[in-house]
Amino acid sequence: MKKILIANRGEIAIRVMKTAKKMGIKTVAVYSTIDRQSPHVKFADEAVLIGEAPSNKSYLLGEKIIEVAKKMHVDAIHPGYGFLSENADFAELCEANQITFIGPKSKAIKIMGSKLAAKEAVKAYDIPMVPGTDEAITDIPEAKKIANAIGFPILIKASAGGGGKGMRIVENAKEFESQMDRAISEAINAFGDGSVFIEKYVATPRHIEIQIMADTHGNIVHLFERECSIQRRHQKVVEEAPSSVLTSSLRQKMGEAAVKVAKACDYIGAGTVEFLLDEQHNFYFLEMNTRLQVEHPVTELVTNTDLVELQIQVARGETLPFKQSDLKITGHALELRVYAEDPLNDFLPSVGHLDTYKLPTGKGIRVDNGFEQGMDIPIYYDPMLAKLITYGNTREEAIELMIEAIAAYEIEGVETTLPFGTYVCEHDAFRSGNFDTHFVKNHYAPEKLIEQQKSEARIAALIAIKSHMAKQKLLRLPD
Ligand code: MV4
């Protein structure tokens, strides 16, 4: 593999190119008109304009990207996350054109893209799943009987959904029919597929996901968990590894279950198996993400691996360089997604100009960044500027370092989630490890952030006055 095309933009395109360069592989960037001057274009060895700013006129144009790949004689395409990364047709199109898709086979993408197909595939593997139905509901009265047997509240989920899209909570039997009608018509509208199923609603879960890696020789390992419960409307904001609630025995059980899920769909490459963990620490398989995830760096830091390098090695047909027993967790890593969103204004996108943009540096600090000072933030794409990642010997160390790194990160011109990161890191519920997927809803309000910022400003002022007075005293000492 001498040359790869990265079918993505921003921080992840750069992240992938860094590893490619380290491995002596040439890189080709693709870009839209608005991204002409973007860092990912400058970072690549070669770059090709593929279309207009809207994603469906550039980064989502699979055929156009294949055409560029052929013209540039690339051996493989890395899709990053989002865009074409979980598009089974695109994976197939790559292979049909003798270009390696750095990811799983289209069959695995297809299975996991359908929640019902995923349940069907893992059925024979003894994977714990939330009580519910495992076929599309066609008979509503029959489904209501099942719902009554499971007990309310229940959750209706769209088979074609995922990542929280197409879900509906039903509190009691009275609402069942009307909610079911709505869920089906929403699923038809959103996904063109009205298949829905029901599950018992797990009210206060943690979201724990397991990173897996599989080669083409039948070896599958897991690289332990990431705790992703700190999210807002299904958008993760803070992630960490390891989770402070898993015992080593639970970790091993969840890891083994994740490996079985990968086996069930003949998985190849890097993948993530999502679980819910309830208050009694029962875990349930939710879905599998068939891509490299945004939050992969926390796993890299605690396992001392390079997941992109492993993806490329596997895509070249190499055997995984380690066995399960070679892997262990060392230290603790935290990731904050730095979005150009205003935490004081309902996290609305705060697009604009980056008047000042300076990254924090230092031991234990990693920034996976896609932006630079002087840039405008395009309105067309996800407003994530960077990921701020810290690593320490302990969770406390990683949290303290995160607070320091946020303070050293200089951004002027747009509002960002940096202050929200400080808020989370200083919150007792987060620090104690005692939180669930409702953390933001339960513990965050803009007023609290303002209050925290005021009290920090007061403390800073007090420290300044104290040190000023101390100096005055020293100066006065001679009299
Ligand atoms: C659930 C659930 C409770 N009970 N399923 C949301 C994303 C998708 N992967 C599945 N999700 C959920 N499924 C049952 N049976 C709660 C969620 C959920 C959630 C899961 C992980 C992280 C954040 C979440 C936020 C709200 C709901």
Coordinates of C-alpha atoms and ligand atoms in Angstrom, one line a residue:
M1 CA 0.0 0.0 0.0
K2 CA 1.9 3.1 -1.3
K3 CA -0.8 5.7 -1.5
I4 CA -4.2 6.2 0.3
L5 CA -7.0 8.7 -0.3
I6 CA -8.7 10.1 2.8
A7 CA -12.4 10.6 2.0
N8 CA -13.0 13.1 4.8
R9 CA -12.0 16.5 6.2
G10 CA -11.1 18.2 9.5
E11 CA -9.3 16.6 12.4
I12 CA -10.0 13.0 11.4
A13 CA -8.5 13.4 7.9
I14 CA -5.3 14.8 9.5
R15 CA -5.3 12.1 12.2
V16 CA -5.3 9.4 9.5
M17 CA -2.7 11.2 7.4
K18 CA -0.3 11.4 10.3
T19 CA -0.3 7.6 10.7
A20 CA 0.0 7.1 6.9
K21 CA 3.0 9.4 6.8
K22 CA 4.6 7.6 9.8
M23 CA 4.1 4.3 7.8
G24 CA 5.7 5.8 4.6
I25 CA 2.4 5.9 2.8
K26 CA 1.6 8.9 0.5
T27 CA -1.7 10.7 1.2
V28 CA -4.3 12.2 -1.1
A29 CA -6.9 14.7 0.3
V30 CA -10.2 15.5 -1.3
Y31 CA -11.9 18.8 -0.6
S32 CA -14.8 21.0 -1.3
T33 CA -14.6 24.6 -2.6
I34 CA -15.1 26.0 0.9
D35 CA -12.2 23.8 2.2
R36 CA -9.6 25.0 -0.3
Q37 CA -7.4 26.4 2.4
S38 CA -8.3 23.9 5.1
P39 CA -5.5 22.3 7.1
H40 CA -6.3 18.8 5.9
V41 CA -5.6 20.0 2.3
K42 CA -2.3 21.5 3.2
F43 CA -1.3 18.5 5.3
A44 CA -1.7 16.0 2.4
D45 CA 0.9 15.1 -0.2
E46 CA -1.7 15.7 -2.9
A47 CA -5.2 17.2 -2.9
V48 CA -8.1 17.1 -5.3
L49 CA -11.1 19.4 -5.5
I50 CA -14.3 17.2 -5.6
G51 CA -17.2 19.7 -5.5
E52 CA -19.2 22.4 -3.9
A53 CA -19.5 23.0 -0.1
P54 CA -22.6 21.0 0.7
S55 CA -21.6 17.4 1.7
N56 CA -24.0 15.9 -0.9
K57 CA -22.1 17.8 -3.6
S58 CA -18.6 16.8 -2.3
Y59 CA -17.7 14.5 0.6
L60 CA -20.7 12.2 0.0
L61 CA -20.1 11.7 -3.8
G62 CA -18.8 8.1 -3.7
E63 CA -18.5 7.7 -7.4
K64 CA -16.6 11.0 -7.8
I65 CA -14.2 10.0 -5.1
I66 CA -13.6 6.6 -6.7
E67 CA -12.9 8.4 -10.0
V68 CA -10.3 10.6 -8.2
A69 CA -8.8 7.6 -6.5
K70 CA -8.3 5.9 -9.8
K71 CA -6.8 8.9 -11.5
M72 CA -4.4 9.4 -8.6
H73 CA -3.5 5.7 -8.6
V74 CA -4.3 5.2 -4.9
D75 CA -4.3 1.7 -3.4
A76 CA -6.8 2.3 -0.7
I77 CA -9.4 4.7 0.7
H78 CA -9.8 5.6 4.4
P79 CA -13.3 6.9 5.0
G80 CA -12.8 8.4 8.5
Y81 CA -16.1 8.7 10.4
G82 CA -19.4 10.1 9.2
F83 CA -19.8 10.8 5.4
L84 CA -19.2 7.5 3.5
S85 CA -17.7 5.5 6.4
E86 CA -20.8 3.3 7.0
N87 CA -22.1 3.2 3.5
A88 CA -22.1 -0.4 2.4
D89 CA -22.5 0.5 -1.3
F90 CA -19.4 2.7 -1.2
A91 CA -17.4 -0.1 0.4
E92 CA -18.6 -2.4 -2.4
L93 CA -17.8 0.2 -5.1
C94 CA -14.2 0.5 -3.8
E95 CA -13.7 -3.2 -4.0
A96 CA -15.3 -3.4 -7.5
N97 CA -12.7 -0.8 -8.6
Q98 CA -9.8 -2.7 -7.1
I99 CA -9.3 -0.1 -4.4
T100 CA -9.1 -1.4 -0.8
F101 CA -11.7 0.1 1.5
I102 CA -10.0 0.5 4.9
G103 CA -12.9 -0.9 6.9
P104 CA -15.1 -4.0 7.2
K105 CA -16.7 -5.8 4.3
S106 CA -20.0 -4.3 3.0
K107 CA -21.9 -7.3 4.4
A108 CA -20.9 -6.4 8.0
I109 CA -21.8 -2.7 7.4
K110 CA -25.2 -3.8 6.1
I111 CA -26.0 -6.2 8.9
M112 CA -25.1 -3.6 11.6
G113 CA -26.9 -0.8 9.8
S114 CA -30.1 -2.6 10.5
K115 CA -30.8 -3.1 14.3
L116 CA -33.0 -6.1 13.6
A117 CA -30.5 -7.7 11.3
A118 CA -27.9 -7.2 14.0
K119 CA -30.1 -8.9 16.6
E120 CA -30.7 -11.7 14.2
A121 CA -27.0 -12.1 13.5
V122 CA -25.9 -12.3 17.1
K123 CA -28.8 -14.5 18.2
A124 CA -26.8 -17.7 18.2
Y125 CA -23.9 -16.2 20.2
D126 CA -25.5 -15.8 23.6
I127 CA -25.1 -12.0 23.8
P128 CA -27.2 -10.3 26.5
M129 CA -29.9 -8.1 25.0
V130 CA -32.6 -5.9 26.5
P131 CA -35.9 -7.9 26.8
G132 CA -38.0 -7.1 23.7
T133 CA -39.0 -8.1 20.2
D134 CA -36.5 -9.2 17.6
E135 CA -38.7 -8.9 14.5
A136 CA -40.3 -5.9 12.9
I137 CA -43.7 -5.3 14.4
T138 CA -46.6 -5.9 12.0
D139 CA -49.4 -6.8 14.4
I140 CA -49.9 -3.9 16.9
P141 CA -52.3 -5.8 19.3
E142 CA -49.8 -8.6 19.5
A143 CA -47.0 -6.2 20.2
K144 CA -49.1 -4.6 22.9
K145 CA -49.4 -7.9 24.6
I146 CA -45.6 -8.3 24.6
A147 CA -45.2 -4.7 25.9
N148 CA -47.6 -5.5 28.8
A149 CA -45.6 -8.7 29.6
I150 CA -42.3 -6.8 29.5
G151 CA -43.7 -4.0 31.6
F152 CA -43.8 -0.2 30.9
P153 CA -42.0 2.0 30.2
I154 CA -40.9 0.5 26.9
L155 CA -39.0 2.0 24.1
I156 CA -39.9 1.8 20.4
K157 CA -36.9 1.8 18.1
A158 CA -36.6 2.1 14.4
S159 CA -34.6 -0.8 12.9
A160 CA -32.9 1.6 10.4
G161 CA -32.2 4.1 13.2
G162 CA -29.2 4.2 15.4
G163 CA -27.3 6.7 17.5
G164 CA -30.6 7.6 19.1
K165 CA -32.5 8.4 15.9
G166 CA -36.0 7.0 15.6
M167 CA -36.6 6.2 19.3
R168 CA -39.7 6.8 21.3
I169 CA -40.5 6.1 25.0
V170 CA -43.9 4.8 25.9
E171 CA -44.9 5.4 29.5
N172 CA -48.0 3.3 29.7
A173 CA -50.4 0.9 27.8
K174 CA -52.8 3.7 27.0
E175 CA -50.3 5.5 24.8
F176 CA -49.1 2.4 23.1
E177 CA -51.1 2.4 19.8
S178 CA -50.8 6.1 19.1
Q179 CA -47.0 6.1 19.8
M180 CA -46.6 3.1 17.7
D181 CA -48.4 4.7 14.7
R182 CA -46.2 7.8 15.1
A183 CA -43.0 5.8 15.4
I184 CA -43.8 3.9 12.2
S185 CA -44.6 6.9 10.2
E186 CA -41.5 8.7 11.5
A187 CA -39.4 5.8 10.5
I188 CA -40.8 5.7 7.0
N189 CA -40.2 9.4 6.7
A190 CA -36.7 9.4 8.1
F191 CA -35.3 6.2 6.8
G192 CA -37.7 4.9 4.1
D193 CA -38.2 1.8 6.3
G194 CA -41.0 1.6 8.7
S195 CA -39.7 -1.5 10.6
V196 CA -39.8 -0.9 14.3
F197 CA -39.3 -3.1 17.4
I198 CA -39.8 -2.7 21.1
E199 CA -37.5 -3.0 24.1
K200 CA -37.8 -2.6 27.8
Y201 CA -36.7 1.0 28.6
V202 CA -33.6 1.0 30.7
A203 CA -34.2 4.3 32.6
T204 CA -30.8 5.3 33.9
P205 CA -28.1 3.5 32.0
R206 CA -24.4 4.1 31.4
H207 CA -23.2 4.0 27.8
I208 CA -20.2 1.8 27.6
E209 CA -18.6 0.7 24.3
I210 CA -15.9 -1.8 23.6
Q211 CA -13.3 -1.3 20.9
I212 CA -12.6 -4.4 18.8
M213 CA -10.0 -5.1 16.1
A214 CA -10.2 -8.1 13.7
D215 CA -7.8 -9.3 11.1
T216 CA -8.4 -11.3 7.9
H217 CA -7.0 -14.4 9.5
G218 CA -9.7 -15.0 12.0
N219 CA -8.1 -13.2 15.0
I220 CA -10.3 -10.8 17.0
V221 CA -9.3 -8.9 20.1
H222 CA -11.0 -6.2 22.2
L223 CA -9.2 -3.2 23.4
F224 CA -11.4 -2.7 26.5
E225 CA -14.0 0.0 27.0
R226 CA -14.8 3.6 26.7
E227 CA -17.3 5.3 29.0
C228 CA -19.4 7.6 26.8
S229 CA -22.3 8.6 29.2
I230 CA -21.6 12.3 29.2
Q231 CA -23.7 13.2 26.1
R232 CA -26.3 15.7 25.1
R233 CA -29.1 14.8 22.7
H234 CA -27.1 11.7 21.6
Q235 CA -24.0 13.8 20.9
K236 CA -21.1 12.7 23.1
V237 CA -19.2 15.5 24.8
V238 CA -16.8 13.8 27.2
E239 CA -15.4 10.3 26.9
E240 CA -12.9 8.3 28.9
A241 CA -11.1 5.1 29.3
P242 CA -11.2 3.1 31.3
S243 CA -14.7 3.4 32.9
S244 CA -14.6 3.8 36.6
V245 CA -17.5 1.3 37.2
L246 CA -16.2 -1.8 35.4
T247 CA -14.6 -4.5 37.5
S248 CA -12.0 -6.5 35.7
S249 CA -14.4 -9.5 35.6
L250 CA -17.2 -7.4 34.1
R251 CA -14.7 -5.8 31.6
Q252 CA -13.6 -9.3 30.5
K253 CA -17.3 -10.4 30.1
M254 CA -18.2 -7.4 28.0
G255 CA -15.0 -7.7 26.0
E256 CA -15.8 -11.3 25.2
A257 CA -19.4 -10.4 24.3
A258 CA -18.0 -7.7 21.9
V259 CA -15.7 -10.2 20.2
K260 CA -18.6 -12.5 19.7
V261 CA -20.6 -9.7 18.1
A262 CA -17.7 -9.1 15.7
K263 CA -17.5 -12.9 15.0
A264 CA -21.3 -13.0 14.2
C265 CA -20.9 -10.6 11.3
D266 CA -17.4 -11.7 10.0
Y267 CA -16.0 -8.4 11.1
I268 CA -12.7 -7.1 9.8
G269 CA -10.8 -4.0 11.0
A270 CA -11.7 -1.6 13.8
G271 CA -15.2 -1.6 15.2
T272 CA -17.1 -0.6 18.3
V273 CA -19.7 -2.6 20.1
E274 CA -22.1 -0.4 22.2
F275 CA -23.7 -1.6 25.4
L276 CA -26.0 -0.2 28.0
L277 CA -25.1 -0.9 31.6
D278 CA -28.0 -0.7 34.1
E279 CA -27.8 0.2 37.8
Q280 CA -27.4 -3.4 38.8
H281 CA -24.4 -3.6 36.3
N282 CA -26.2 -5.8 33.9
F283 CA -25.0 -5.1 30.4
Y284 CA -27.0 -5.3 27.1
F285 CA -25.8 -5.2 23.5
L286 CA -27.2 -2.2 21.7
E287 CA -25.6 -1.8 18.3
M288 CA -22.2 -2.0 16.5
N289 CA -20.6 0.9 14.8
T290 CA -18.6 -0.3 11.8
R291 CA -16.1 2.6 11.7
L292 CA -13.2 4.2 13.5
Q293 CA -15.0 6.4 16.1
V294 CA -14.4 10.0 17.1
E295 CA -13.4 9.0 20.6
H296 CA -10.8 6.3 19.5
P297 CA -7.8 8.3 21.0
V298 CA -8.7 7.5 24.6
T299 CA -8.4 3.8 23.8
E300 CA -5.1 4.5 22.0
L301 CA -3.6 6.2 25.0
V302 CA -4.6 3.6 27.6
T303 CA -3.6 0.6 25.4
N304 CA -0.5 2.2 23.8
T305 CA -1.7 1.4 20.3
D306 CA -2.3 3.3 17.0
L307 CA -5.7 2.2 15.8
V308 CA -5.3 3.7 12.3
E309 CA -2.0 1.8 11.9
L310 CA -3.8 -1.4 12.9
Q311 CA -6.6 -0.6 10.4
I312 CA -4.0 -0.2 7.6
Q313 CA -2.1 -3.3 8.7
V314 CA -5.3 -5.4 8.6
A315 CA -6.3 -3.9 5.3
R316 CA -2.9 -5.0 3.9
G317 CA -3.8 -8.5 5.0
E318 CA -1.3 -8.6 7.9
T319 CA -1.9 -10.6 11.1
L320 CA -2.7 -8.5 14.2
P321 CA 0.6 -7.8 16.0
F322 CA -0.7 -8.9 19.4
K323 CA -2.9 -11.4 21.2
Q324 CA -5.6 -10.6 23.7
S325 CA -3.3 -11.5 26.5
D326 CA -0.7 -9.0 25.4
L327 CA -3.2 -6.1 25.9
K328 CA -3.6 -4.2 29.1
I329 CA -4.9 -0.9 30.3
T330 CA -2.3 1.6 31.6
G331 CA -3.3 5.0 33.1
H332 CA -6.4 7.0 32.3
A333 CA -7.5 9.1 29.4
L334 CA -10.2 11.7 28.9
E335 CA -11.5 13.4 25.8
L336 CA -13.4 16.6 25.4
R337 CA -15.0 17.4 22.1
V338 CA -14.3 21.0 21.4
Y339 CA -17.4 22.1 19.4
A340 CA -18.0 25.7 18.1
E341 CA -21.3 25.6 20.0
D342 CA -22.5 28.0 22.7
P343 CA -23.0 26.2 26.0
L344 CA -24.9 29.3 27.3
N345 CA -27.3 29.3 24.4
D346 CA -28.6 25.8 24.1
F347 CA -25.4 24.6 22.4
L348 CA -26.4 26.4 19.2
P349 CA -23.7 26.4 16.5
S350 CA -21.4 29.4 17.0
V351 CA -19.9 29.6 13.5
G352 CA -17.7 32.5 12.7
H353 CA -14.0 33.5 12.4
L354 CA -11.2 32.1 14.6
D355 CA -9.6 35.4 15.6
T356 CA -7.3 33.6 18.1
Y357 CA -6.7 29.9 18.0
K358 CA -3.8 28.5 20.1
L359 CA -3.6 24.9 21.2
P360 CA -2.4 23.8 24.6
T361 CA 0.7 21.6 24.6
G362 CA 2.6 19.6 27.2
K363 CA 3.1 16.1 28.5
G364 CA -0.1 14.1 28.6
I365 CA -1.9 16.5 26.3
R366 CA -3.0 15.5 22.8
V367 CA -5.1 17.7 20.5
D368 CA -6.5 16.1 17.4
N369 CA -7.3 19.3 15.6
G370 CA -8.6 20.4 12.2
F371 CA -8.5 24.2 12.4
E372 CA -6.1 27.1 12.5
Q373 CA -6.1 30.8 13.5
G374 CA -7.7 33.1 10.9
M375 CA -10.1 30.4 9.5
D376 CA -13.8 30.8 9.1
I377 CA -15.7 27.8 10.4
P378 CA -17.9 26.5 7.6
I379 CA -21.6 26.1 8.3
Y380 CA -21.8 23.1 6.1
Y381 CA -20.3 20.5 8.3
D382 CA -20.1 19.2 11.9
P383 CA -19.0 22.1 14.1
M384 CA -16.4 20.1 16.0
L385 CA -13.1 22.0 15.9
A386 CA -10.9 19.5 17.7
K387 CA -10.7 16.9 20.4
L388 CA -8.7 17.7 23.5
I389 CA -7.4 14.6 25.1
T390 CA -5.5 14.2 28.3
Y391 CA -3.6 11.2 29.8
G392 CA -2.5 10.6 33.3
N393 CA -1.5 7.8 35.7
T394 CA -4.9 8.1 37.4
R395 CA -8.4 9.4 36.6
E396 CA -7.8 12.4 39.0
E397 CA -4.6 13.3 37.1
A398 CA -6.3 13.1 33.7
I399 CA -9.1 15.4 35.0
E400 CA -6.7 17.9 36.6
L401 CA -4.7 18.0 33.4
M402 CA -7.9 18.5 31.4
I403 CA -8.8 21.5 33.5
E404 CA -5.3 23.0 32.9
A405 CA -5.3 22.2 29.2
I406 CA -8.8 23.9 28.8
A407 CA -7.4 27.0 30.5
A408 CA -4.4 27.0 28.2
Y409 CA -6.5 26.6 25.0
E410 CA -7.0 30.0 23.5
I411 CA -10.0 30.5 21.3
E412 CA -11.5 33.9 20.4
G413 CA -14.1 34.7 17.8
V414 CA -16.5 31.9 18.5
E415 CA -18.1 30.3 21.6
T416 CA -17.1 26.7 22.3
T417 CA -17.7 23.8 24.6
L418 CA -14.4 24.4 26.4
P419 CA -16.1 26.1 29.5
F420 CA -18.6 23.2 29.5
G421 CA -15.6 20.8 29.8
T422 CA -14.4 22.6 32.8
Y423 CA -17.9 22.5 34.3
V424 CA -18.0 18.7 33.8
C425 CA -14.5 18.2 35.2
E426 CA -15.3 20.1 38.3
H427 CA -18.6 18.5 39.0
D428 CA -18.9 16.2 42.0
A429 CA -21.0 13.7 40.1
F430 CA -18.4 13.4 37.4
R431 CA -15.5 13.4 39.8
S432 CA -17.1 10.7 41.9
G433 CA -17.7 8.5 38.8
N434 CA -21.4 8.4 39.8
F435 CA -23.2 9.5 36.7
D436 CA -25.3 8.1 33.8
T437 CA -26.5 9.2 30.4
H438 CA -28.7 11.8 32.0
F439 CA -25.8 13.8 33.5
V440 CA -26.2 16.9 31.2
K441 CA -29.9 17.0 31.7
N442 CA -29.7 16.4 35.4
H443 CA -26.7 18.5 36.3
Y444 CA -26.2 21.2 33.7
A445 CA -27.9 24.6 33.2
P446 CA -26.4 27.7 31.7
E447 CA -26.9 29.6 35.0
K448 CA -24.7 27.0 36.7
L449 CA -21.9 27.6 34.2
I450 CA -22.2 31.4 34.7
E451 CA -22.2 30.9 38.5
Q452 CA -19.1 28.7 38.3
Q453 CA -17.3 31.2 36.0
K454 CA -18.1 34.1 38.4
S455 CA -16.8 32.2 41.4
E456 CA -13.7 31.3 39.5
A457 CA -13.2 34.9 38.6
R458 CA -13.7 35.8 42.3
I459 CA -11.1 33.2 43.3
A460 CA -8.7 34.5 40.7
A461 CA -9.2 38.1 41.9
L462 CA -8.6 37.0 45.5
I463 CA -5.4 35.3 44.6
A464 CA -4.2 38.3 42.7
I465 CA -5.0 40.6 45.6
K466 CA -3.3 38.3 48.1
S467 CA -0.1 38.1 46.0
H468 CA -0.2 41.9 45.5
M469 CA -0.4 42.4 49.3
A470 CA 2.3 39.9 50.0
K471 CA 4.6 41.8 47.6
Q472 CA 3.7 45.2 49.2
K473 CA 4.6 43.7 52.6
L474 CA 7.9 42.6 51.3
L475 CA 8.6 46.0 49.9
R476 CA 7.6 47.6 53.2
L477 CA 9.7 45.3 55.3
P478 CA 12.7 47.6 55.5
D479 CA 10.7 50.2 57.5
Ligands
MV4_1 C1 -31.9 2.4 25.0 C2 -32.0 3.2 26.1 C3 -32.8 2.6 27.1 N1 -33.4 1.4 27.0 N2 -32.5 1.2 24.9 C4 -29.6 5.7 22.4 C5 -28.6 5.6 21.3 C6 -28.8 4.2 20.8 N3 -27.6 3.6 20.5 C7 -29.6 3.5 21.8 N4 -29.9 4.4 22.8 C8 -30.6 4.0 23.9 N5 -31.2 2.8 23.9 C9 -33.2 0.7 25.9 N6 -33.8 -0.4 25.8 C10 -31.4 4.4 26.2 C11 -30.7 4.9 25.1 C12 -30.2 6.2 25.3 C13 -28.8 6.4 25.3 C14 -27.9 5.4 25.1 C15 -26.5 5.6 25.1 C16 -26.1 6.9 25.3 C17 -27.0 7.9 25.4 C18 -28.3 7.7 25.4 C19 -29.2 8.7 25.6 C20 -30.5 8.5 25.6 C21 -31.0 7.2 25.4

